[in-house]
Short mmCIF file of C-alpha atoms and ligand atoms in Angstrom, two decimals:
data_model
loop_
_atom_site.label_atom_id
_atom_site.label_comp_id
_atom_site.label_asym_id
_atom_site.label_seq_id
_atom_site.Cartn_x
_atom_site.Cartn_y
_atom_site.Cartn_z
CA MET U 65 -0.12 -0.04 0.72
CA ASN U 66 1.80 3.41 -1.20
CA ARG U 67 -1.27 5.91 1.22
CA VAL U 68 -0.33 7.43 3.77
CA ILE U 69 -3.26 7.65 6.99
CA ILE U 70 -3.87 11.76 7.71
CA PHE U 71 -4.85 11.18 11.14
CA ASP U 72 -5.84 14.71 12.06
CA THR U 73 -5.20 15.06 16.99
CA THR U 74 -6.18 19.11 16.11
CA LEU U 75 -10.09 18.23 18.46
CA ARG U 76 -7.46 16.92 20.67
CA ASP U 77 -4.27 16.76 21.05
CA GLY U 78 -3.71 20.07 19.60
CA GLU U 79 -7.15 20.82 21.36
CA GLN U 80 -5.20 19.96 25.24
CA ALA U 81 -2.47 22.25 24.76
CA PRO U 82 -2.70 25.15 27.10
CA GLY U 83 -4.43 28.50 25.13
CA PHE U 84 -5.63 26.71 22.46
CA SER U 85 -8.63 25.35 23.91
CA MET U 86 -11.89 25.21 21.36
CA ASN U 87 -15.68 24.95 22.46
CA THR U 88 -18.52 23.15 21.24
CA MET U 89 -19.37 24.94 18.17
CA GLU U 90 -15.33 26.05 16.93
CA LYS U 91 -14.32 22.35 17.92
CA LEU U 92 -17.65 21.83 15.09
CA GLU U 93 -15.74 24.75 12.49
CA MET U 94 -12.86 23.48 12.52
CA ALA U 95 -14.16 19.73 11.59
CA ARG U 96 -16.15 20.91 8.59
CA GLN U 97 -12.63 22.06 7.32
CA LEU U 98 -10.53 18.92 7.80
CA ALA U 99 -13.68 16.67 6.23
CA ARG U 100 -13.29 19.89 3.41
CA LEU U 101 -8.67 18.30 3.98
CA ASN U 102 -9.79 15.72 3.62
CA VAL U 103 -8.21 14.03 5.89
CA ASP U 104 -9.09 9.96 6.51
CA VAL U 105 -9.23 10.66 10.40
CA ILE U 106 -10.39 13.31 12.93
CA GLU U 107 -9.96 12.51 16.42
CA ALA U 108 -12.35 14.82 17.72
CA GLY U 109 -11.22 14.80 21.33
CA PHE U 110 -10.54 13.05 24.34
CA PRO U 111 -14.46 12.69 25.34
CA ILE U 112 -14.21 10.94 30.05
CA SER U 113 -12.53 13.79 30.12
CA SER U 114 -15.19 17.14 30.50
CA GLU U 115 -18.63 17.46 30.30
CA GLU U 116 -17.83 20.07 27.30
CA ASP U 117 -14.77 17.48 25.49
CA PHE U 118 -17.70 14.33 25.19
CA GLU U 119 -20.24 16.90 24.12
CA ALA U 120 -17.68 18.06 21.59
CA THR U 121 -16.42 14.39 20.38
CA ARG U 122 -20.59 14.43 19.88
CA GLU U 123 -21.47 16.80 18.34
CA VAL U 124 -18.31 16.23 15.58
CA ALA U 125 -19.52 12.84 15.18
CA ARG U 126 -23.34 13.92 14.73
CA GLN U 127 -22.77 16.72 12.40
CA VAL U 128 -19.55 15.90 10.77
CA GLY U 129 -19.30 11.99 10.68
CA THR U 130 -22.34 11.67 8.72
CA LEU U 131 -21.42 13.41 6.09
CA GLU U 132 -21.34 12.13 2.73
CA ASN U 133 -18.07 10.70 2.53
CA ALA U 134 -16.93 12.34 6.06
CA PRO U 135 -13.42 10.68 7.73
CA ILE U 136 -13.75 8.32 10.25
CA ILE U 137 -14.22 10.10 14.07
CA CYS U 138 -12.13 8.66 17.02
CA GLY U 139 -12.23 9.20 20.30
CA LEU U 140 -9.55 8.51 22.96
CA SER U 141 -9.69 6.54 26.27
CA ARG U 142 -7.90 5.35 28.23
CA VAL U 143 -7.87 1.46 29.16
CA GLY U 144 -10.38 1.95 32.06
CA LEU U 145 -14.42 0.35 30.55
CA GLY U 146 -15.38 3.00 32.14
CA ASP U 147 -13.78 5.84 29.48
CA ILE U 148 -14.68 2.97 27.11
CA ASP U 149 -18.27 2.90 27.06
CA ARG U 150 -18.11 6.96 27.82
CA CYS U 151 -15.79 7.34 24.57
CA TRP U 152 -17.98 5.13 22.37
CA GLU U 153 -20.90 6.79 23.88
CA ALA U 154 -19.62 9.90 21.73
CA VAL U 155 -18.85 8.36 19.00
CA ARG U 156 -20.61 6.17 17.72
CA HIS U 157 -23.25 8.47 16.27
CA ALA U 158 -20.68 8.31 13.14
CA ARG U 159 -21.09 6.99 10.01
CA ARG U 160 -17.51 5.77 11.08
CA ALA U 161 -16.28 5.11 14.04
CA ARG U 162 -12.93 4.42 16.50
CA ILE U 163 -11.93 3.69 19.68
CA HIS U 164 -8.49 4.65 20.06
CA THR U 165 -6.84 3.35 24.10
CA PHE U 166 -3.61 4.16 25.36
CA VAL U 167 -1.81 3.10 29.01
CA ALA U 168 1.66 4.03 28.81
CA THR U 169 4.75 1.41 28.64
CA SER U 170 7.57 2.58 30.13
CA ASP U 171 8.85 1.29 33.28
CA ILE U 172 9.08 5.19 34.07
CA HIS U 173 5.94 5.43 33.83
CA LEU U 174 4.33 2.87 35.42
CA LYS U 175 6.83 2.96 37.88
CA TYR U 176 5.75 6.87 39.00
CA LYS U 177 2.24 7.38 37.32
CA LEU U 178 0.48 4.21 37.31
CA ARG U 179 1.90 1.99 40.02
CA LYS U 180 0.92 -1.09 38.27
CA SER U 181 2.90 -3.93 36.92
CA ARG U 182 3.68 -5.09 33.89
CA ALA U 183 1.68 -7.67 34.34
CA GLU U 184 -1.60 -4.89 35.36
CA VAL U 185 -1.17 -3.08 32.10
CA MET U 186 -0.44 -5.89 29.55
CA LYS U 187 -4.17 -6.93 31.01
CA ALA U 188 -5.32 -4.21 31.11
CA ALA U 189 -4.57 -2.90 27.89
CA VAL U 190 -5.69 -6.17 26.51
CA GLU U 191 -9.68 -6.64 28.75
CA ALA U 192 -9.50 -2.99 27.76
CA VAL U 193 -9.21 -3.60 23.25
CA ARG U 194 -11.85 -6.48 23.30
CA HIS U 195 -13.94 -4.08 25.66
CA ALA U 196 -13.93 -1.74 22.73
CA ARG U 197 -14.06 -3.93 19.90
CA GLY U 198 -17.53 -5.64 21.70
CA TYR U 199 -19.10 -1.80 20.32
CA CYS U 200 -17.23 -1.22 16.75
CA GLU U 201 -14.78 -3.11 14.69
CA ASP U 202 -12.57 -0.55 14.33
CA VAL U 203 -10.35 -0.23 16.78
CA GLU U 204 -6.75 1.69 18.09
CA PHE U 205 -4.46 1.37 21.05
CA SER U 206 -1.45 4.08 21.34
CA PRO U 207 1.45 2.16 24.45
CA GLU U 208 1.86 5.63 26.14
CA ASP U 209 5.80 7.00 25.80
CA ALA U 210 6.91 3.73 23.31
CA SER U 211 10.01 5.83 22.83
CA ARG U 212 10.56 4.55 25.86
CA SER U 213 9.84 1.50 26.68
CA ASP U 214 11.44 -1.75 26.90
CA PHE U 215 11.02 -2.90 23.74
CA ASP U 216 10.88 -6.56 24.24
CA TYR U 217 7.83 -6.08 26.77
CA MET U 218 6.54 -3.11 24.56
CA CYS U 219 6.28 -6.45 21.58
CA ASP U 220 5.11 -8.36 23.93
CA VAL U 221 1.85 -6.13 24.29
CA LEU U 222 0.68 -5.38 20.88
CA SER U 223 1.47 -8.53 20.97
CA ALA U 224 -1.27 -8.63 22.46
CA VAL U 225 -3.87 -6.40 21.67
CA ILE U 226 -3.58 -7.05 17.83
CA ASP U 227 -4.92 -10.36 18.66
CA ALA U 228 -7.72 -9.32 21.15
CA GLY U 229 -9.13 -7.48 18.34
CA ALA U 230 -7.14 -4.18 17.69
CA GLY U 231 -6.75 -2.77 13.15
CA THR U 232 -3.65 -0.26 14.14
CA ILE U 233 -1.29 -0.06 16.60
CA ASN U 234 -0.47 3.77 17.34
CA ILE U 235 3.43 3.34 17.78
CA PRO U 236 4.05 7.46 20.28
CA ASP U 237 7.11 9.21 21.06
CA THR U 238 5.35 11.25 23.73
CA VAL U 239 7.34 12.69 24.91
CA GLY U 240 9.20 14.36 21.87
CA TYR U 241 12.69 11.73 22.73
CA ALA U 242 13.65 10.06 19.30
CA ILE U 243 16.23 10.46 17.25
CA PRO U 244 15.07 10.14 13.56
CA ALA U 245 17.65 6.74 12.81
CA GLU U 246 17.24 5.72 16.24
CA TRP U 247 13.16 5.75 15.77
CA ALA U 248 13.13 3.87 11.95
CA GLU U 249 14.82 1.90 13.59
CA ARG U 250 12.87 0.92 16.18
CA ILE U 251 9.50 1.02 13.42
CA ALA U 252 11.59 -0.74 11.49
CA ARG U 253 12.07 -3.99 14.37
CA ILE U 254 8.62 -3.60 15.45
CA GLN U 255 7.40 -5.45 12.48
CA GLU U 256 10.22 -8.00 11.72
CA LYS U 257 9.32 -8.74 15.98
CA VAL U 258 5.22 -8.26 16.75
CA PRO U 259 2.86 -11.20 15.25
CA GLY U 260 0.19 -10.30 13.09
CA SER U 261 1.71 -6.77 12.51
CA ASP U 262 1.50 -7.21 8.91
CA ARG U 263 -2.04 -6.78 9.98
CA VAL U 264 -2.72 -4.38 11.08
CA VAL U 265 -1.95 -0.77 10.15
CA LEU U 266 0.80 0.66 12.22
CA SER U 267 1.16 4.52 13.13
CA VAL U 268 3.44 6.84 14.58
CA HIS U 269 2.32 10.16 16.88
CA CYS U 270 5.60 12.38 17.91
CA HIS U 271 6.05 14.92 19.40
CA ASN U 272 8.01 17.85 18.80
CA ASP U 273 10.24 18.81 21.82
CA LEU U 274 13.54 18.26 20.34
CA GLY U 275 11.81 20.16 17.06
CA GLN U 276 12.18 16.08 15.40
CA ALA U 277 8.42 15.31 15.46
CA VAL U 278 7.70 15.35 11.13
CA ALA U 279 11.53 14.72 10.43
CA ASN U 280 10.68 11.35 13.05
CA SER U 281 7.16 10.63 11.42
CA LEU U 282 8.63 10.05 7.83
CA THR U 283 11.13 8.57 8.70
CA ALA U 284 8.94 5.90 9.97
CA ILE U 285 7.12 6.63 6.87
CA VAL U 286 10.15 5.52 5.27
CA HIS U 287 10.28 2.83 7.55
CA GLY U 288 6.41 0.93 7.47
CA ALA U 289 4.19 3.07 8.87
CA ARG U 290 1.38 3.58 7.05
CA GLN U 291 -0.64 6.11 9.52
CA VAL U 292 1.02 10.08 10.51
CA GLU U 293 -0.73 11.26 13.99
CA CYS U 294 -0.22 14.91 13.27
CA THR U 295 -1.78 19.14 13.89
CA ILE U 296 -2.33 21.32 11.55
CA ASN U 297 0.22 24.51 12.41
CA GLY U 298 1.64 21.68 14.25
CA ILE U 299 -0.23 22.92 17.66
CA GLY U 300 0.12 20.09 20.35
CA GLU U 301 1.49 19.21 24.49
CA ARG U 302 4.36 21.50 24.87
CA ALA U 303 6.28 21.90 22.11
CA GLY U 304 3.69 20.06 19.76
CA ASN U 305 2.72 17.21 17.45
CA ALA U 306 4.08 17.01 13.84
CA SER U 307 3.03 19.65 11.40
CA LEU U 308 0.38 17.97 9.25
CA GLU U 309 1.27 20.75 6.14
CA GLU U 310 5.03 19.49 6.56
CA ILE U 311 3.99 16.19 6.80
CA VAL U 312 1.31 15.84 3.45
CA MET U 313 3.24 19.07 1.67
CA ALA U 314 7.33 16.74 2.18
CA LEU U 315 5.46 14.08 0.58
CA ARG U 316 4.22 15.94 -2.29
CA THR U 317 6.30 17.52 -3.07
CA ARG U 318 9.11 15.11 -2.37
CA LYS U 319 6.89 12.14 -4.21
CA ASP U 320 9.79 10.57 -5.71
CA PHE U 321 11.58 10.06 -2.94
CA PHE U 322 8.77 8.57 -0.85
CA GLY U 323 6.59 7.17 -3.42
CA MET U 324 3.89 7.75 -1.35
CA GLU U 325 0.53 9.50 -1.12
CA THR U 326 -2.51 11.19 0.40
CA ARG U 327 -5.89 11.77 0.15
CA VAL U 328 -5.58 14.69 1.38
CA ARG U 329 -7.21 18.27 -0.73
CA SER U 330 -3.86 20.28 0.01
CA GLU U 331 -5.57 23.90 -2.03
CA GLU U 332 -6.72 24.07 1.28
CA ILE U 333 -4.17 23.73 4.07
CA PHE U 334 -4.05 27.41 4.12
CA LYS U 335 -7.50 28.30 5.19
CA THR U 336 -6.96 25.06 7.33
CA SER U 337 -4.35 26.74 9.30
CA ARG U 338 -6.18 30.79 9.09
CA LEU U 339 -9.29 28.73 11.12
CA LEU U 340 -7.06 27.86 13.47
CA SER U 341 -5.45 30.31 14.17
CA HIS U 342 -8.73 32.53 13.97
CA ILE U 343 -9.89 30.05 16.22
CA THR U 344 -7.50 29.92 18.64
CA GLY U 345 -6.11 33.99 18.01
CA ILE U 346 -1.75 32.35 18.20
CA HIS U 347 -0.89 33.28 14.74
CA VAL U 348 2.24 31.16 13.35
CA GLN U 349 5.38 32.02 13.72
CA PRO U 350 6.56 33.52 9.87
CA ASN U 351 9.43 31.63 9.28
CA LYS U 352 6.46 28.15 9.57
CA ALA U 353 7.27 25.84 6.63
CA VAL U 354 4.48 26.17 4.33
CA VAL U 355 2.21 27.82 6.05
CA GLY U 356 4.08 30.91 7.42
CA GLU U 357 3.67 34.59 6.77
CA ASN U 358 7.18 34.73 4.63
CA ALA U 359 6.88 30.63 3.50
CA PHE U 360 6.64 31.79 -0.44
CA ALA U 361 8.21 35.34 0.53
CA HIS U 362 11.54 36.03 -1.70
CA GLU U 363 13.44 38.88 -0.58
CA ALA U 364 17.07 38.42 -1.83
CA GLY U 365 17.25 40.40 -4.49
CA ILE U 366 19.23 37.02 -5.48
CA HIS U 367 16.57 34.63 -4.92
CA GLN U 368 14.29 37.78 -6.42
CA ASP U 369 16.66 37.84 -9.56
CA GLY U 370 16.12 33.24 -10.46
CA VAL U 371 12.45 33.70 -8.94
CA LEU U 372 11.24 36.60 -11.66
CA LYS U 373 13.60 34.29 -15.08
CA GLU U 374 12.18 31.51 -13.58
CA LYS U 375 10.32 30.63 -10.23
CA LEU U 376 12.36 27.32 -10.34
CA THR U 377 15.50 27.90 -9.28
CA TYR U 378 14.30 29.14 -5.84
CA GLU U 379 10.69 27.28 -5.26
CA ILE U 380 9.87 24.20 -5.10
CA MET U 381 6.35 24.32 -4.07
CA ARG U 382 4.19 26.53 -5.18
CA PRO U 383 1.36 29.37 -3.40
CA GLU U 384 -1.63 28.35 -4.67
CA ASP U 385 -0.92 24.20 -4.16
CA ILE U 386 -1.82 24.26 -0.62
CA GLY U 387 -4.88 27.47 -1.60
CA ARG U 388 -2.65 30.32 -0.82
CA PRO U 389 -4.09 33.36 -1.64
CA SER U 390 -2.59 35.49 -4.65
CA ASN U 391 -3.79 38.66 -2.27
CA LYS U 392 -4.01 41.21 -5.16
CA LEU U 393 -7.23 43.78 -4.97
CA VAL U 394 -10.35 42.26 -5.16
CA LEU U 395 -13.45 43.93 -4.12
CA GLY U 396 -14.64 47.81 -3.21
CA LYS U 397 -17.03 50.04 -1.97
CA HIS U 398 -19.08 49.90 -4.79
CA SER U 399 -18.81 45.88 -4.98
CA GLY U 400 -22.78 44.23 -4.70
CA ARG U 401 -23.64 40.88 -3.14
CA HIS U 402 -22.51 39.09 -6.03
CA ALA U 403 -19.57 39.83 -6.31
CA LEU U 404 -18.39 38.94 -2.99
CA ALA U 405 -20.00 35.80 -3.26
CA ALA U 406 -18.40 34.56 -6.18
CA ARG U 407 -15.03 35.24 -4.40
CA LEU U 408 -15.57 33.60 -1.19
CA LYS U 409 -16.14 30.59 -3.50
CA ASP U 410 -13.20 31.54 -5.68
CA LEU U 411 -11.62 31.21 -1.80
CA GLY U 412 -13.52 28.71 -0.97
CA PHE U 413 -15.90 29.31 1.47
CA ASP U 414 -19.47 28.82 -0.61
CA LEU U 415 -22.04 31.18 1.56
CA ALA U 416 -26.21 31.50 0.77
CA GLY U 417 -28.18 32.75 3.39
CA GLY U 418 -28.50 34.09 6.36
CA ASP U 419 -24.48 33.49 6.05
CA LEU U 420 -23.90 35.47 3.08
CA ASP U 421 -26.16 38.03 4.64
CA ARG U 422 -23.78 38.47 7.19
CA ALA U 423 -20.41 38.58 5.81
CA PHE U 424 -21.72 41.12 3.00
CA ARG U 425 -22.82 43.04 5.94
CA ALA U 426 -19.09 42.97 7.59
CA PHE U 427 -17.99 43.51 4.03
CA LYS U 428 -19.74 47.03 4.23
CA ASP U 429 -18.26 47.35 7.25
CA LEU U 430 -15.13 47.17 6.52
CA ALA U 431 -15.35 48.98 3.07
CA ASP U 432 -17.24 51.86 4.31
CA ARG U 433 -13.46 51.81 6.92
CA LYS U 434 -10.88 50.49 4.72
CA LYS U 435 -10.34 51.98 0.67
CA GLU U 436 -9.89 48.55 -0.51
CA VAL U 437 -10.60 45.40 -0.19
CA TYR U 438 -7.83 42.10 -0.13
CA ASP U 439 -8.96 38.34 0.18
CA GLU U 440 -6.77 38.07 3.42
CA ASP U 441 -9.50 40.79 4.45
CA LEU U 442 -12.47 38.93 3.08
CA ILE U 443 -10.77 35.44 4.83
CA ALA U 444 -10.46 37.24 8.51
CA ILE U 445 -14.12 38.05 8.67
CA VAL U 446 -14.93 35.73 7.36
CA THR U 447 -13.64 33.56 8.99
CA ASP U 448 -14.91 35.90 12.18
CA GLU U 449 -18.45 35.42 11.39
CA ALA U 450 -18.61 32.26 11.54
CA THR U 451 -16.58 31.42 14.94
CA GLN U 452 -18.47 33.99 17.11
CA THR U 453 -19.91 32.67 20.13
CA GLU U 454 -23.01 33.92 21.17
CA ALA U 455 -21.70 36.61 22.96
CA VAL U 456 -22.84 37.05 26.69
CA TYR U 457 -20.29 40.73 26.81
CA GLN U 458 -21.45 42.88 23.43
CA LEU U 459 -19.05 45.42 22.42
CA ASP U 460 -21.38 48.82 22.58
CA TYR U 461 -19.10 51.00 22.79
CA LEU U 462 -15.98 52.72 23.06
CA HIS U 463 -14.41 55.67 23.66
CA VAL U 464 -10.56 55.98 23.98
CA ILE U 465 -8.40 59.29 25.06
CA SER U 466 -4.72 58.66 24.84
CA GLY U 467 -0.97 60.52 23.92
CA THR U 468 2.23 61.94 25.40
CA GLY U 469 1.89 63.18 27.94
CA VAL U 470 -1.60 62.00 29.00
CA ILE U 471 -2.36 59.30 31.32
CA PRO U 472 -4.25 57.19 28.90
CA SER U 473 -8.41 56.74 30.01
CA ALA U 474 -11.17 55.11 28.30
CA THR U 475 -15.49 54.25 28.43
CA VAL U 476 -16.62 51.43 27.33
CA ARG U 477 -20.40 50.95 27.60
CA LEU U 478 -21.47 47.17 27.03
CA ARG U 479 -24.68 45.13 26.41
CA LYS U 480 -25.79 42.15 28.58
CA GLU U 481 -28.80 40.97 28.01
CA GLY U 482 -30.75 43.73 26.53
CA GLN U 483 -29.03 46.01 29.43
CA VAL U 484 -26.69 48.72 29.26
CA PHE U 485 -23.61 48.34 31.01
CA GLN U 486 -21.06 51.26 31.52
CA ASP U 487 -17.76 52.56 33.33
CA SER U 488 -14.07 54.04 32.54
CA GLY U 489 -10.51 52.84 33.36
CA VAL U 490 -7.81 54.67 33.34
CA GLY U 491 -4.09 51.97 32.23
CA ASP U 492 -0.41 52.10 31.08
CA GLY U 493 -1.07 52.45 27.97
CA PRO U 494 -4.96 52.31 25.91
CA VAL U 495 -5.24 48.68 25.31
CA ASP U 496 -4.36 47.87 29.37
CA ALA U 497 -6.96 51.14 30.12
CA VAL U 498 -10.06 49.45 28.56
CA LEU U 499 -9.50 46.47 29.77
CA ALA U 500 -9.18 48.26 33.12
CA ALA U 501 -13.02 49.21 31.87
CA ILE U 502 -14.31 46.47 30.84
CA ASP U 503 -12.67 44.67 33.97
CA ALA U 504 -15.15 47.21 36.46
CA ILE U 505 -18.24 46.62 34.21
CA THR U 506 -18.04 42.50 34.64
CA GLY U 507 -15.55 42.48 38.24
CA LEU U 508 -14.32 39.52 36.82
CA LYS U 509 -9.87 39.91 36.85
CA GLY U 510 -8.56 38.90 34.00
CA ARG U 511 -4.53 38.99 34.14
CA LEU U 512 -3.78 38.57 30.63
CA GLN U 513 -0.85 36.34 29.55
CA ASP U 514 -0.49 36.70 26.10
CA TYR U 515 -1.02 39.60 23.02
CA ALA U 516 -0.69 38.53 19.60
CA LEU U 517 -1.50 41.99 16.74
CA ARG U 518 -0.92 41.06 13.58
CA ALA U 519 -1.97 43.34 9.77
CA ALA U 520 -4.28 40.61 8.20
CA THR U 521 -2.76 42.25 4.71
CA GLY U 522 -0.29 45.14 4.29
CA GLY U 523 -1.61 48.71 4.41
CA LYS U 524 -0.91 51.37 7.09
CA ASP U 525 -5.51 50.75 6.55
CA ALA U 526 -5.14 47.32 7.28
CA ILE U 527 -7.18 44.83 9.61
CA GLY U 528 -5.51 44.23 13.28
CA GLU U 529 -6.10 40.44 14.05
CA VAL U 530 -5.49 40.71 17.70
CA GLY U 531 -5.00 37.48 19.88
CA VAL U 532 -4.99 37.14 23.25
CA LYS U 533 -4.21 35.04 26.48
CA VAL U 534 -5.90 35.22 29.26
CA ASP U 535 -5.49 34.08 32.91
CA PHE U 536 -9.90 34.70 34.78
CA ASP U 537 -8.45 33.77 38.38
CA GLY U 538 -6.79 30.27 36.66
CA THR U 539 -8.28 29.66 34.22
CA VAL U 540 -6.89 30.86 30.69
CA VAL U 541 -9.30 31.72 27.94
CA SER U 542 -8.26 32.01 24.31
CA GLY U 543 -9.71 34.60 22.22
CA ARG U 544 -9.61 36.84 19.11
CA GLY U 545 -10.48 40.26 17.87
CA ALA U 546 -10.67 41.83 13.85
CA SER U 547 -10.89 46.22 13.68
CA THR U 548 -9.77 48.55 11.34
CA ASP U 549 -8.55 49.72 14.91
CA VAL U 550 -6.12 48.08 16.79
CA ILE U 551 -7.88 49.47 20.95
CA GLU U 552 -11.26 48.03 19.39
CA ALA U 553 -10.18 44.50 18.01
CA SER U 554 -8.68 44.47 21.74
CA ALA U 555 -10.92 45.30 22.96
CA ARG U 556 -12.77 42.54 20.77
CA ALA U 557 -10.56 39.53 21.57
CA TYR U 558 -10.56 39.96 25.36
CA LEU U 559 -14.32 40.14 25.34
CA SER U 560 -14.44 37.05 23.43
CA ALA U 561 -11.86 35.96 26.02
CA LEU U 562 -14.36 36.21 28.11
CA ASN U 563 -17.53 35.69 26.50
CA ARG U 564 -15.90 31.61 26.27
CA LEU U 565 -15.33 32.41 29.92
CA VAL U 566 -18.56 33.55 31.18
CA GLN U 567 -20.62 30.77 28.97
CA PRO U 568 -21.42 27.58 31.07
CA ALA U 569 -20.88 25.32 27.51
CA GLY U 570 -17.07 27.65 27.07
CA ARG U 571 -15.87 26.26 30.65
CA ARG U 572 -13.33 23.53 30.90
CA VAL U 573 -13.56 20.87 33.84
CA ARG U 574 -10.26 19.65 32.59
CA ASP U 575 -9.59 16.73 35.72
CA VAL U 576 -7.37 13.47 33.72
CA GLY U 577 -5.00 13.55 30.83
CA PRO U 578 -3.42 11.30 29.09
O1 KIV R 620 1.28 12.15 23.30
C1 KIV R 620 0.92 10.43 23.76
O2 KIV R 620 1.47 9.22 23.50
C2 KIV R 620 -0.40 10.45 22.98
C3 KIV R 620 -0.98 9.12 23.18
C4 KIV R 620 -2.84 8.79 24.24
C5 KIV R 620 -1.50 8.91 21.91
O3 KIV R 620 -1.03 11.78 23.03
ZN1 ZN R 621 0.55 13.05 22.08
#
């Protein structure tokens, strides 16, 4: 088989990293886009970990897993039988559902975390796989911390779970410890040593602590793995997981070397990456491979000269291969609804009815403030509309006084359930003053852990996109806002974080972890 199964865990491993949490609506929006991207498997969540994770996984199974040609919807579960029941309860609505169960096999984890013997872990793994098979045919098993597990013991566990009915065996480098040559050998030896490994799909799940996640995933493919677990923009625990876009584009660009294919529609990559950044409020670094701002920018004179003469001189992928918009001027103040709909369709957003009405209103509002509206602006407003949670607090009015030699002050009016609340604040800058005024109204004090501002396009009149991470008394939530006025964008970003906190569905209590 020369096809690699792309198992996307953005909504599970990616989402569990601090600042990347998504509510049900956001997960659904992301899952729909992952389906358009045509990944093979979406790991939608870890249902036992919280009520909200359960609900989000179930909704992805119900609303995305039932579409025609939908990806497999997978849920993660520890080996406890109750965990597996809960996982099945969430994923069973999908046309094709998978239970992914895991337990650590390294002595470090057995001794300090699980406090169990090797025999006990082996028994629990086999029972879990059997129990899961009672629910569905598609069961995946992972020996957590595989890269630091005793090789022979791990192989014994793998062979026992294959006998018990696991159809996919996933080998995780949980702590990002592996080095490509050593990892390649481990992957190759598993296939020699584990009876039955030729009957199952061998998968890898690599973390990026030493920056080797993509290299380890690719080398595993060369040595027989046929599924890779990865995330959009490489998000995930600590330094993240292997990045989907890098793996897919490496396999595509170097097909001469790998001889492998995926089913991913690469033209959807850029949009998927931007949607995730928009939802989480966290942008990728400019030099990020494939999706970074500079990934296709040729600055050095000698490079520009070469590219102008022949693109092949310095360009190994084309921006259009990943669906990157050309950033040309597209629409202006007088453009109509049809022109907007047609341009959005070209960009991959097929909007109609109420969705198009909302996008058109947002576009008109933008065009009033900004003479030239670019593709990137349209993507920013459409994704903003699509991912807004129902706001408890809405910005009604904002007035800021700031300047040199002036103490910055702000007056803010918010709307909540039809009522209007107003207060003011001062700060060491206009953003600080606005956030102080919001805190005075809500009575909730947020500590800004992270604040990022970026222009959606070039030009002095560009939309400013603000992403924030706010700590409200120990609960960290992220938010984002967009406006041509960066102070307003900041207020909107802070309010979007606040709204996630105060909405019951946006609250998450994570009491267990893998
Ligand atoms: O990193 C890891 O080991 C995991 C497993 C649950 C697959 O995320
Ligand atoms: Zn992981």
